[in-house]
Coordinates of C-alpha atoms in Angstrom, one line a residue:
M601 CA 14.8 -3.6 -18.5
I602 CA 18.5 -3.2 -18.8
K603 CA 19.3 -4.8 -15.4
E604 CA 17.6 -8.1 -16.4
A605 CA 19.3 -8.0 -19.9
L606 CA 22.8 -7.6 -18.4
Q607 CA 22.1 -10.2 -15.7
T608 CA 21.2 -12.7 -18.5
E609 CA 24.4 -12.0 -20.4
I610 CA 26.6 -12.4 -17.3
Q611 CA 24.7 -15.5 -16.2
K612 CA 25.6 -17.2 -19.6
I613 CA 29.3 -16.5 -18.9
C614 CA 29.0 -17.9 -15.4
T615 CA 27.4 -21.0 -16.7
E616 CA 30.2 -21.5 -19.2
L617 CA 32.7 -21.3 -16.3
G618 CA 30.8 -23.8 -14.2
I619 CA 29.1 -21.4 -11.9
T620 CA 25.7 -22.6 -10.9
R621 CA 24.7 -19.7 -8.6
G622 CA 22.4 -17.0 -9.9
V623 CA 23.8 -13.6 -10.9
V624 CA 22.3 -10.6 -9.1
L625 CA 23.1 -7.1 -10.1
E626 CA 22.7 -4.3 -7.6
H627 CA 23.2 -0.6 -7.6
P628 CA 26.3 0.5 -5.6
Q629 CA 25.5 3.0 -2.8
E630 CA 28.0 5.4 -4.3
L631 CA 27.3 6.4 -7.9
S632 CA 31.1 6.8 -8.4
H633 CA 31.4 3.0 -8.1
G634 CA 29.4 2.5 -11.3
D635 CA 25.8 1.7 -12.2
F636 CA 25.8 -2.0 -11.3
A637 CA 27.7 -4.3 -9.0
T638 CA 27.7 -8.1 -8.4
S639 CA 29.3 -10.3 -5.8
I640 CA 28.9 -13.5 -7.8
A641 CA 32.7 -14.1 -7.7
L642 CA 32.7 -14.0 -3.9
S643 CA 29.8 -16.4 -3.6
A644 CA 30.9 -18.8 -6.3
A645 CA 34.6 -18.9 -5.4
K646 CA 34.1 -21.3 -2.6
D647 CA 32.1 -23.7 -4.8
L648 CA 34.9 -23.7 -7.4
K649 CA 37.7 -23.7 -4.8
Q650 CA 39.2 -20.6 -6.4
N651 CA 40.4 -17.2 -5.1
P652 CA 37.5 -14.8 -5.4
K653 CA 39.5 -11.9 -6.7
E654 CA 41.1 -14.1 -9.4
L655 CA 37.6 -15.4 -10.4
A656 CA 36.3 -11.8 -10.5
E657 CA 39.2 -10.9 -12.9
T658 CA 38.4 -13.9 -15.1
L659 CA 34.7 -12.8 -15.2
V660 CA 35.7 -9.2 -16.0
V661 CA 37.8 -10.4 -19.0
K662 CA 34.8 -12.5 -20.3
I663 CA 32.4 -9.6 -19.9
R664 CA 34.7 -7.2 -21.8
E665 CA 34.9 -9.8 -24.6
L666 CA 31.1 -9.3 -25.1
N667 CA 31.8 -5.9 -26.5
D668 CA 28.4 -4.9 -25.3
T669 CA 27.8 -1.3 -26.4
R670 CA 25.8 -0.6 -23.2
I671 CA 28.8 -1.2 -21.0
A672 CA 31.4 1.6 -20.8
S673 CA 33.7 -0.2 -18.2
V674 CA 33.8 -3.2 -16.0
T675 CA 36.3 -3.5 -13.2
T676 CA 37.0 -5.5 -10.0
A677 CA 36.8 -4.0 -6.6
G678 CA 37.8 -5.1 -3.1
P679 CA 38.0 -8.8 -2.4
G680 CA 36.1 -9.8 -5.5
F681 CA 33.2 -7.4 -6.4
I682 CA 32.6 -6.5 -10.0
N683 CA 31.4 -3.1 -11.0
L684 CA 29.9 -2.1 -14.3
T685 CA 29.3 1.4 -15.7
L686 CA 26.9 2.2 -18.5
T687 CA 27.8 4.0 -21.6
Q688 CA 26.6 7.5 -22.5
E689 CA 24.6 6.0 -25.4
A690 CA 22.9 3.5 -23.1
L691 CA 21.9 6.2 -20.6
S692 CA 20.6 8.4 -23.4
T693 CA 18.5 5.5 -24.8
L694 CA 17.1 4.9 -21.3
L695 CA 16.2 8.6 -20.9
A696 CA 14.6 8.7 -24.3
D697 CA 12.5 5.6 -23.3
I698 CA 11.1 7.6 -20.3
L699 CA 10.1 10.6 -22.5
E700 CA 8.5 8.3 -25.1
K701 CA 6.4 6.2 -22.6
E702 CA 5.5 9.1 -20.3
E703 CA 2.7 8.0 -17.9
T704 CA 3.2 4.3 -18.9
Y705 CA 6.9 4.4 -17.9
G706 CA 7.6 2.0 -15.0
K707 CA 4.9 -0.5 -16.1
N708 CA 5.9 -4.2 -16.4
D709 CA 4.3 -7.6 -17.2
F710 CA 5.4 -9.4 -14.1
H711 CA 1.8 -10.4 -13.3
A712 CA 0.4 -10.3 -16.8
G713 CA -2.5 -12.6 -17.3
K714 CA -3.1 -13.0 -13.6
K715 CA -6.0 -11.9 -11.4
I716 CA -5.1 -10.4 -8.1
L717 CA -7.6 -9.8 -5.4
V718 CA -6.8 -7.1 -2.8
E719 CA -8.9 -6.8 0.4
H720 CA -8.4 -3.8 2.7
S721 CA -10.1 -1.1 4.8
S722 CA -12.6 -3.4 6.3
P723 CA -14.9 -1.3 8.5
N724 CA -17.1 -2.1 11.5
L725 CA -20.7 -0.9 11.6
F726 CA -21.5 1.8 14.2
K727 CA -17.8 2.6 14.4
P728 CA -16.1 5.5 12.7
F729 CA -13.2 5.0 10.2
H730 CA -10.3 5.4 12.6
I731 CA -6.5 5.8 12.2
G732 CA -6.0 2.0 12.0
H733 CA -8.4 1.8 9.0
L734 CA -6.6 4.8 7.5
M735 CA -3.2 3.0 7.6
N736 CA -4.8 -0.1 6.3
N737 CA -6.3 1.9 3.4
T738 CA -3.1 3.6 2.6
I739 CA -1.2 0.3 2.2
G740 CA -4.0 -1.5 0.5
E741 CA -4.5 1.2 -2.1
A742 CA -0.8 1.5 -2.8
M743 CA -0.5 -2.3 -3.3
T744 CA -3.6 -2.3 -5.5
R745 CA -1.9 0.2 -7.8
I746 CA 1.5 -1.5 -7.6
V747 CA 0.2 -4.9 -8.7
K748 CA -2.1 -3.4 -11.3
N749 CA 1.1 -1.8 -12.7
T750 CA 2.5 -5.3 -13.3
G751 CA -0.3 -6.1 -15.8
A752 CA -2.6 -7.9 -13.4
Q753 CA -6.3 -7.8 -13.5
T754 CA -7.1 -6.3 -10.0
V755 CA -10.2 -6.7 -7.9
V756 CA -10.6 -4.6 -4.7
I757 CA -13.0 -5.6 -2.0
S758 CA -13.7 -4.8 1.6
Y759 CA -14.9 -7.1 4.4
P760 CA -17.2 -5.1 6.7
S761 CA -18.2 -6.5 10.1
D762 CA -22.0 -6.2 9.8
V763 CA -23.4 -8.8 12.1
S764 CA -22.1 -9.7 15.6
L765 CA -23.1 -9.5 19.3
G766 CA -21.5 -6.1 19.3
I767 CA -23.8 -4.9 16.5
A768 CA -26.8 -6.3 18.4
K769 CA -25.7 -4.3 21.5
A770 CA -25.7 -1.1 19.4
I771 CA -29.1 -1.9 17.9
W772 CA -30.5 -2.6 21.4
M773 CA -29.3 0.9 22.4
V774 CA -30.9 2.4 19.3
M775 CA -34.2 0.8 20.3
Q776 CA -33.9 2.4 23.7
K777 CA -33.3 5.8 22.1
G778 CA -36.4 5.6 20.0
G779 CA -35.8 3.1 17.2
E780 CA -36.7 4.4 13.8
N781 CA -37.2 7.9 15.2
W782 CA -33.6 7.9 16.4
V783 CA -32.4 7.0 12.9
V784 CA -34.3 9.9 11.4
K785 CA -32.8 12.3 14.0
A786 CA -29.3 10.8 13.5
T787 CA -29.5 11.5 9.7
K788 CA -30.5 15.1 10.0
G789 CA -27.9 17.7 9.0
I790 CA -26.0 19.1 6.1
D791 CA -24.3 15.7 5.6
D792 CA -26.5 13.0 7.0
V793 CA -23.8 10.4 6.6
Q794 CA -21.3 12.3 8.8
N795 CA -24.0 13.2 11.3
F796 CA -25.1 9.6 11.5
I797 CA -21.7 8.2 12.3
S798 CA -21.1 10.7 15.0
E799 CA -24.4 9.7 16.6
A800 CA -24.0 6.0 16.0
G801 CA -20.6 5.6 17.6
P802 CA -21.8 6.1 21.2
M803 CA -24.6 3.5 20.6
Y804 CA -22.1 0.7 20.6
V805 CA -20.3 2.0 23.7
E806 CA -23.5 2.6 25.7
G807 CA -25.0 -0.7 24.6
T808 CA -21.9 -2.6 25.7
K809 CA -22.0 -0.9 29.1
A810 CA -25.7 -1.8 29.6
Y811 CA -25.1 -5.4 28.4
D812 CA -22.3 -5.8 31.0
E813 CA -24.5 -4.6 33.8
S814 CA -27.8 -6.4 33.3
E815 CA -28.7 -10.1 32.6
Q816 CA -32.0 -8.9 31.2
V817 CA -30.2 -6.7 28.6
Q818 CA -28.0 -9.7 27.8
K819 CA -31.1 -11.8 27.0
E820 CA -32.6 -9.0 24.9
V821 CA -29.4 -8.4 23.0
R822 CA -29.0 -12.1 22.2
E823 CA -32.5 -12.2 20.9
I824 CA -31.7 -9.2 18.6
A825 CA -28.5 -11.0 17.5
N826 CA -30.6 -14.0 16.5
K827 CA -32.9 -11.9 14.4
L828 CA -30.0 -10.3 12.7
Y829 CA -28.3 -13.7 12.0
K830 CA -31.6 -15.2 10.7
K831 CA -32.3 -12.0 8.6
D832 CA -35.8 -11.6 10.2
V833 CA -36.7 -8.9 7.8
D834 CA -40.1 -8.3 9.4
S835 CA -38.6 -7.3 12.8
Q836 CA -38.2 -3.7 13.6
E837 CA -34.6 -4.5 14.8
Y838 CA -33.6 -5.9 11.4
K839 CA -35.2 -2.9 9.6
I840 CA -33.2 -0.5 11.7
F841 CA -30.1 -2.6 11.2
Y842 CA -30.5 -2.6 7.4
V843 CA -30.9 1.2 7.3
C844 CA -27.9 1.7 9.6
K845 CA -25.9 -0.7 7.4
E846 CA -26.6 1.2 4.3
L847 CA -25.7 4.5 6.0
N848 CA -22.4 3.0 7.2
I849 CA -21.5 1.9 3.7
R850 CA -22.2 5.3 2.4
Y851 CA -20.0 6.8 5.1
F852 CA -17.3 4.3 4.3
N853 CA -17.4 5.2 0.6
S854 CA -17.3 8.9 1.3
V855 CA -14.1 8.5 3.5
T856 CA -12.3 6.2 1.2
K857 CA -13.2 8.3 -1.9
R858 CA -11.5 11.3 -0.1
L859 CA -8.4 9.0 0.2
G860 CA -8.5 8.1 -3.5
S861 CA -9.8 4.5 -3.1
M862 CA -12.6 2.7 -5.0
F863 CA -14.0 -0.8 -4.3
D864 CA -15.3 -3.4 -6.7
G865 CA -17.4 -5.1 -4.1
F866 CA -18.0 -6.2 -0.5
I867 CA -18.1 -9.5 1.3
F868 CA -20.0 -9.0 4.5
E869 CA -19.3 -10.9 7.7
S870 CA -22.9 -12.0 7.8
E871 CA -22.3 -13.9 4.6
T872 CA -19.3 -15.9 5.9
G873 CA -20.4 -17.4 9.2
L874 CA -22.6 -20.2 8.0
I875 CA -20.2 -21.1 5.2
G876 CA -17.3 -21.2 7.7
K877 CA -19.2 -23.3 10.1
Q878 CA -20.1 -25.8 7.4
L879 CA -16.5 -26.0 6.3
V880 CA -15.4 -26.7 9.8
E881 CA -18.1 -29.4 10.4
E882 CA -17.2 -31.1 7.0
N883 CA -13.6 -31.4 8.1
I884 CA -14.0 -33.1 11.5
P885 CA -11.9 -35.0 12.4
D886 CA -9.3 -34.6 9.6
V887 CA -8.6 -30.9 10.3
F888 CA -10.7 -29.9 13.3
V889 CA -11.5 -31.8 16.5
Q890 CA -14.3 -31.6 19.1
S891 CA -13.2 -30.4 22.5
E892 CA -15.4 -29.8 25.6
G893 CA -18.4 -29.0 23.4
A894 CA -16.6 -26.8 21.0
V895 CA -14.7 -27.4 17.8
I896 CA -11.0 -26.5 17.7
F897 CA -8.0 -26.5 15.4
D898 CA -5.2 -28.1 17.3
G899 CA -2.5 -25.6 16.4
E900 CA -0.1 -26.8 19.1
A901 CA 0.3 -30.1 17.3
R902 CA 1.5 -28.0 14.3
G903 CA 3.8 -25.7 16.2
L904 CA 1.2 -23.0 16.4
H905 CA -1.4 -22.2 19.0
T906 CA -4.9 -23.8 19.3
R907 CA -8.0 -21.8 18.4
V908 CA -11.7 -22.3 18.7
F909 CA -13.6 -22.3 15.4
I910 CA -17.1 -23.2 16.6
N911 CA -18.0 -22.2 20.2
K912 CA -20.0 -24.2 22.8
D913 CA -23.2 -22.5 21.7
G914 CA -22.6 -23.9 18.2
N915 CA -21.9 -20.5 16.6
P916 CA -19.0 -19.8 14.3
T917 CA -16.1 -17.7 15.7
Y918 CA -14.1 -15.1 13.9
E919 CA -11.8 -18.0 12.9
A920 CA -14.6 -19.8 11.1
K921 CA -15.9 -16.6 9.5
D922 CA -12.4 -16.0 8.1
L923 CA -12.5 -19.5 6.6
G924 CA -15.9 -18.6 5.1
L925 CA -14.3 -15.4 3.7
L926 CA -11.6 -17.4 2.0
S927 CA -14.1 -19.7 0.5
L928 CA -16.2 -16.8 -0.9
K929 CA -13.1 -15.0 -2.2
F930 CA -11.9 -17.9 -4.2
D931 CA -15.3 -19.2 -5.3
T932 CA -16.5 -15.7 -6.4
Y933 CA -13.4 -14.1 -7.8
H934 CA -11.0 -17.1 -8.6
P935 CA -7.8 -15.0 -7.9
D936 CA -4.4 -16.3 -8.7
I937 CA -3.2 -14.2 -5.7
S938 CA -5.3 -13.0 -2.8
V939 CA -3.7 -10.1 -0.8
F940 CA -5.2 -8.7 2.4
V941 CA -4.0 -6.1 4.9
T942 CA -4.3 -6.1 8.7
D943 CA -2.6 -4.8 11.8
H944 CA 0.6 -6.6 12.5
E945 CA -0.6 -7.9 15.8
Q946 CA -3.1 -10.2 14.0
G947 CA -0.2 -12.0 12.4
P948 CA -0.2 -15.1 14.7
Y949 CA -4.0 -15.4 14.5
F950 CA -4.0 -15.4 10.7
K951 CA -1.1 -17.9 10.6
V952 CA -3.4 -20.4 12.4
V953 CA -6.3 -19.6 10.1
A954 CA -4.1 -19.9 7.0
T955 CA -2.7 -23.3 8.2
A956 CA -6.2 -24.6 8.8
A957 CA -7.4 -23.3 5.4
G958 CA -4.4 -24.9 3.7
E959 CA -5.4 -28.3 5.0
I960 CA -8.9 -27.9 3.5
H961 CA -7.8 -26.3 0.2
K962 CA -4.1 -26.0 -0.4
E963 CA -4.4 -23.1 -2.8
W964 CA -6.2 -21.0 -0.1
Q965 CA -3.0 -20.9 1.8
E966 CA -0.5 -20.9 -1.1
K967 CA -2.2 -18.1 -3.0
T968 CA -2.9 -15.8 0.0
V969 CA -0.5 -13.0 0.9
H970 CA -0.9 -11.3 4.3
L971 CA 0.4 -7.7 4.5
T972 CA 0.6 -5.9 7.9
H973 CA 1.0 -2.4 9.2
G974 CA 2.2 -1.2 12.6
R975 CA 0.5 1.3 14.9
M976 CA 0.7 5.0 14.5
T977 CA 1.7 7.4 17.2
F978 CA 1.8 11.2 17.1
K979 CA 4.8 13.3 17.8
G980 CA 4.4 16.9 19.0
A981 CA 2.2 18.5 21.6
K982 CA -0.2 20.1 19.1
M983 CA -1.0 16.8 17.4
S984 CA -1.2 14.8 20.6
S985 CA -3.6 17.2 22.3
R986 CA -5.8 17.5 19.3
L987 CA -5.9 13.7 18.7
G988 CA -6.3 12.1 22.1
G989 CA -7.4 8.4 22.3
V990 CA -8.1 6.6 19.0
P991 CA -8.7 9.4 16.5
T992 CA -10.9 9.0 13.5
A993 CA -9.5 9.2 10.0
E994 CA -11.3 12.5 9.4
E995 CA -10.0 14.0 12.7
V996 CA -6.4 13.1 11.7
L997 CA -6.8 14.5 8.1
N998 CA -8.6 17.7 9.2
T999 CA -6.0 18.4 11.8
I1000 CA -3.1 17.9 9.4
K1001 CA -5.0 20.0 6.8
E1002 CA -5.1 22.9 9.3
V1003 CA -1.4 22.5 10.1
A1004 CA -0.7 22.5 6.4
K1005 CA -2.6 25.8 6.0
E1006 CA -0.5 27.3 8.7
K1007 CA 2.6 26.3 6.9
F1008 CA 1.3 27.7 3.6
T1009 CA 0.9 31.1 5.4
E1010 CA 4.4 30.9 6.8
R1011 CA 5.9 30.2 3.3
S1012 CA 3.5 32.7 1.6
I1013 CA 2.0 29.9 -0.5
G1014 CA -1.2 31.2 -1.9
M1015 CA -2.8 27.8 -2.6
D1016 CA -4.8 27.7 0.7
T1017 CA -8.0 26.3 -0.7
D1018 CA -9.5 23.3 1.1
G1019 CA -9.0 21.1 -1.9
F1020 CA -5.3 21.9 -2.2
A1021 CA -4.7 21.7 1.6
D1022 CA -6.5 18.3 1.6
M1023 CA -4.3 17.0 -1.2
V1024 CA -1.1 18.0 0.7
A1025 CA -2.4 16.7 4.0
I1026 CA -3.2 13.3 2.4
A1027 CA 0.2 13.2 0.8
A1028 CA 1.9 14.0 4.1
L1029 CA 0.0 11.2 5.9
K1030 CA 0.3 8.6 3.2
F1031 CA 4.0 9.1 2.6
S1032 CA 4.7 8.9 6.3
I1033 CA 3.1 5.5 6.4
L1034 CA 4.4 4.2 3.1
K1035 CA 8.1 5.1 3.6
V1036 CA 8.1 2.7 6.6
A1037 CA 8.7 -1.0 5.9
P1038 CA 5.5 -3.2 6.2
G1039 CA 4.6 -4.1 9.8
K1040 CA 6.8 -1.4 11.4
P1041 CA 5.3 1.3 13.7
V1042 CA 4.9 4.9 12.4
N1043 CA 5.6 7.9 14.5
F1044 CA 3.8 10.8 12.7
D1045 CA 5.6 14.1 13.1
P1046 CA 3.6 16.9 11.4
E1047 CA 6.7 19.2 11.0
E1048 CA 8.6 16.5 9.2
A1049 CA 5.6 15.1 7.3
L1050 CA 4.6 18.5 5.9
S1051 CA 8.1 19.8 5.2
F1052 CA 8.7 21.1 1.7
E1053 CA 12.4 20.5 2.2
G1054 CA 12.6 17.1 3.9
D1055 CA 11.8 13.5 3.6
S1056 CA 8.1 14.0 2.9
G1057 CA 5.3 13.6 0.4
P1058 CA 4.8 17.4 0.1
Y1059 CA 8.6 17.7 -0.7
I1060 CA 8.2 15.3 -3.6
Q1061 CA 5.0 17.1 -4.7
Y1062 CA 6.9 20.4 -4.5
T1063 CA 9.7 19.0 -6.6
Y1064 CA 7.3 17.8 -9.3
V1065 CA 5.7 21.3 -9.4
R1066 CA 9.2 22.7 -9.9
T1067 CA 9.6 20.5 -13.0
R1068 CA 6.3 21.8 -14.3
A1069 CA 7.2 25.4 -13.7
L1070 CA 10.5 25.0 -15.6
L1071 CA 8.8 23.4 -18.5
E1072 CA 6.2 26.2 -18.6
K1073 CA 9.0 28.8 -18.4
G1074 CA 10.8 27.1 -21.3
E1075 CA 7.6 27.0 -23.4
A1076 CA 7.1 30.8 -22.8
S1077 CA 10.7 31.3 -24.0
G1078 CA 10.1 29.1 -27.1
I1079 CA 12.5 26.4 -25.8
H1080 CA 11.1 22.9 -26.0
P1081 CA 12.4 19.7 -24.4
Q1082 CA 14.7 17.8 -26.7
L1083 CA 17.5 15.3 -26.0
V1084 CA 20.9 16.1 -27.3
K1085 CA 22.9 12.8 -27.5
E1086 CA 26.3 14.5 -27.3
Y1087 CA 25.4 16.0 -23.9
V1088 CA 27.3 14.3 -21.1
T1089 CA 24.9 12.7 -18.7
T1090 CA 25.0 13.3 -14.9
D1091 CA 24.2 11.3 -11.8
L1092 CA 20.6 12.5 -12.1
E1093 CA 20.1 10.6 -15.4
R1094 CA 21.7 7.6 -13.8
M1095 CA 19.0 7.7 -11.1
L1096 CA 16.1 7.9 -13.5
Y1097 CA 16.1 4.6 -15.2
R1098 CA 16.1 2.7 -11.9
F1099 CA 12.4 3.5 -11.4
E1100 CA 11.4 0.5 -13.5
E1101 CA 13.4 -1.8 -11.2
V1102 CA 12.0 -0.3 -8.1
A1103 CA 8.4 -0.5 -9.2
L1104 CA 9.0 -4.2 -10.0
Q1105 CA 10.7 -4.8 -6.7
A1106 CA 7.8 -3.2 -4.8
A1107 CA 5.4 -5.6 -6.5
Q1108 CA 7.6 -8.7 -6.0
E1109 CA 8.1 -8.0 -2.3
Y1110 CA 4.7 -6.4 -1.7
A1111 CA 6.6 -3.4 -0.2
P1112 CA 5.6 0.1 -1.2
H1113 CA 8.5 1.6 0.9
H1114 CA 10.9 0.8 -2.0
I1115 CA 9.1 3.3 -4.2
A1116 CA 8.9 6.0 -1.4
H1117 CA 12.6 5.8 -0.7
Y1118 CA 13.5 6.0 -4.4
L1119 CA 11.3 9.0 -5.0
L1120 CA 13.1 10.8 -2.1
L1121 CA 16.5 10.1 -3.6
L1122 CA 15.3 11.2 -7.1
A1123 CA 13.8 14.4 -5.8
Q1124 CA 17.0 15.2 -3.8
A1125 CA 19.1 14.4 -6.9
F1126 CA 17.0 16.7 -9.1
N1127 CA 17.1 19.6 -6.6
S1128 CA 20.9 19.3 -6.3
W1129 CA 21.2 19.2 -10.1
Y1130 CA 18.8 22.2 -10.4
A1131 CA 20.9 24.2 -7.9
A1132 CA 24.1 23.5 -9.7
N1133 CA 22.9 24.0 -13.3
K1134 CA 21.1 26.8 -15.1
V1135 CA 18.3 24.8 -16.7
I1136 CA 17.1 27.5 -19.1
D1137 CA 19.8 29.6 -20.7
E1138 CA 18.6 31.7 -23.7
N1139 CA 22.3 32.0 -24.8
N1140 CA 22.6 28.2 -25.1
T1141 CA 19.4 26.9 -26.6
E1142 CA 20.7 23.4 -27.3
L1143 CA 21.9 22.9 -23.8
S1144 CA 18.6 24.3 -22.5
T1145 CA 16.5 21.9 -24.6
H1146 CA 18.4 18.9 -23.3
R1147 CA 18.1 20.0 -19.6
L1148 CA 14.4 20.6 -20.1
A1149 CA 14.1 17.1 -21.5
V1150 CA 15.8 15.8 -18.4
T1151 CA 13.5 17.9 -16.3
K1152 CA 10.4 16.5 -18.1
A1153 CA 11.7 13.0 -17.5
V1154 CA 12.1 13.6 -13.8
G1155 CA 8.6 15.1 -13.5
M1156 CA 7.1 12.0 -15.3
V1157 CA 8.9 9.6 -13.0
L1158 CA 7.9 11.5 -9.9
K1159 CA 4.3 11.7 -11.0
N1160 CA 4.2 8.0 -11.9
G1161 CA 5.8 7.0 -8.6
L1162 CA 3.4 9.1 -6.5
H1163 CA 0.5 7.6 -8.4
L1164 CA 1.6 4.1 -7.4
L1165 CA 1.6 5.3 -3.8
G1166 CA -1.9 6.7 -4.2
I1167 CA -0.7 10.3 -3.9
Q1168 CA -1.9 13.1 -6.2
T1169 CA 0.4 15.6 -7.9
P1170 CA -0.6 19.2 -8.0
E1171 CA 0.2 21.3 -11.0
R1172 CA 1.0 24.4 -9.0
M1173 CA 2.2 25.0 -5.4

């Protein structure tokens, strides 16, 4: 990567001059200011008690003395900035590298030899996959692809909530509705999984209502809960639970497959409770303390807040279950890094759990990365009226798909099949989520998200399709992509090579939005270049072959970038 190579060269010069600070090269906001800039002179001048502009001029002289064929010019700017511009030859070499590597361009070895575990999209039995899960899945899938791109061995799991008092309430309600007969009825239809989840959702709500209104129901629900926890396989309640659990997982797999996600395994909540409880009990009083019949983690003594890990009934709480989850993750998969995704509001909760876990096994805290997402709101009367309350993932996707079809009609786009509309709808939704920094709220605007001319996923898809159309047109005319070294590079080529850096930055910071922002800038740069230049000119074949080569490189980078975000690229649009 050229950035790292140049940083290393300049760092050597700085060391010779007694500068101990690290050199960081960045891209100026204005391409007219060069390809790279550094403020090392500004930061180091105070240490050396020198004038920053004079130190910058000294560094410029030393850099010029390198006679590096990749550097066309190096100058000072402002109070002590240093700007570097790459040579025509360097840019041509970088462009050729993209064309040679094609779908592998942008890969790096930052995590080579490491195993990274990613946990995301954890569902609840008897509850549909809702918008929160969809956001979680989008970020989790993108991060899975981004870290895999760094050479890591990736393992993807989900942590379904399968046993709880809430599940027992739902099972109790199923028993009132006919037990096994209800399950048979709930799985009738063209798609038994979809039919089941629509029938199962109300069971949890109705069961909770009955539980709150009757002490007798509370007693019966607790008895069911005990059967589920003890895995009383001979009981009718457990048999119904087991069938419902299998149907829920099938439903989960069908939804996540539509979103482009696959999972290597599951760790169920029913597996973590006893392990978590044992961990807590084994670490009394070193980590946990007994308090009024319960076992707590005294977070206040550590600048956090105190939480209960074993309740007064002797049962593990969610906190203890998350300890058990950590234990199973590391004992089963032995990851070098464990990444998991939740709603941002769970941040303080997991900080307590992570601190407690770190006092049991240091690596559990040090090797765990917690990513968060904000909440999604919907802009526009049409979206708001169609998606009242907490919408399911499918309601959101199907609504966006219908809006997409309307826009296809407006633009006379003939690709109105369900599959194509679904691809565009998923791109619109995912990009709207991923272009926002982690933890920040997302206000989904269908007009903006589905725009073929704005800051959207479909806009980038449309730009990619444009590159494909130009290449096909060139092939039909007998003009093939081929670089011409003498051709003067433009700002577009100076944007292309930055993809490698952006892909690495997204992995290092666990921040997919860097890739989303870059793809928008590249798409905008290409469309401006396309508007200003005749790509295929049969009267100038040499120039056409070069511009087609640039076009091909843009298409490859757009496709590779969208892939890292979990977004498909259509061949036609």
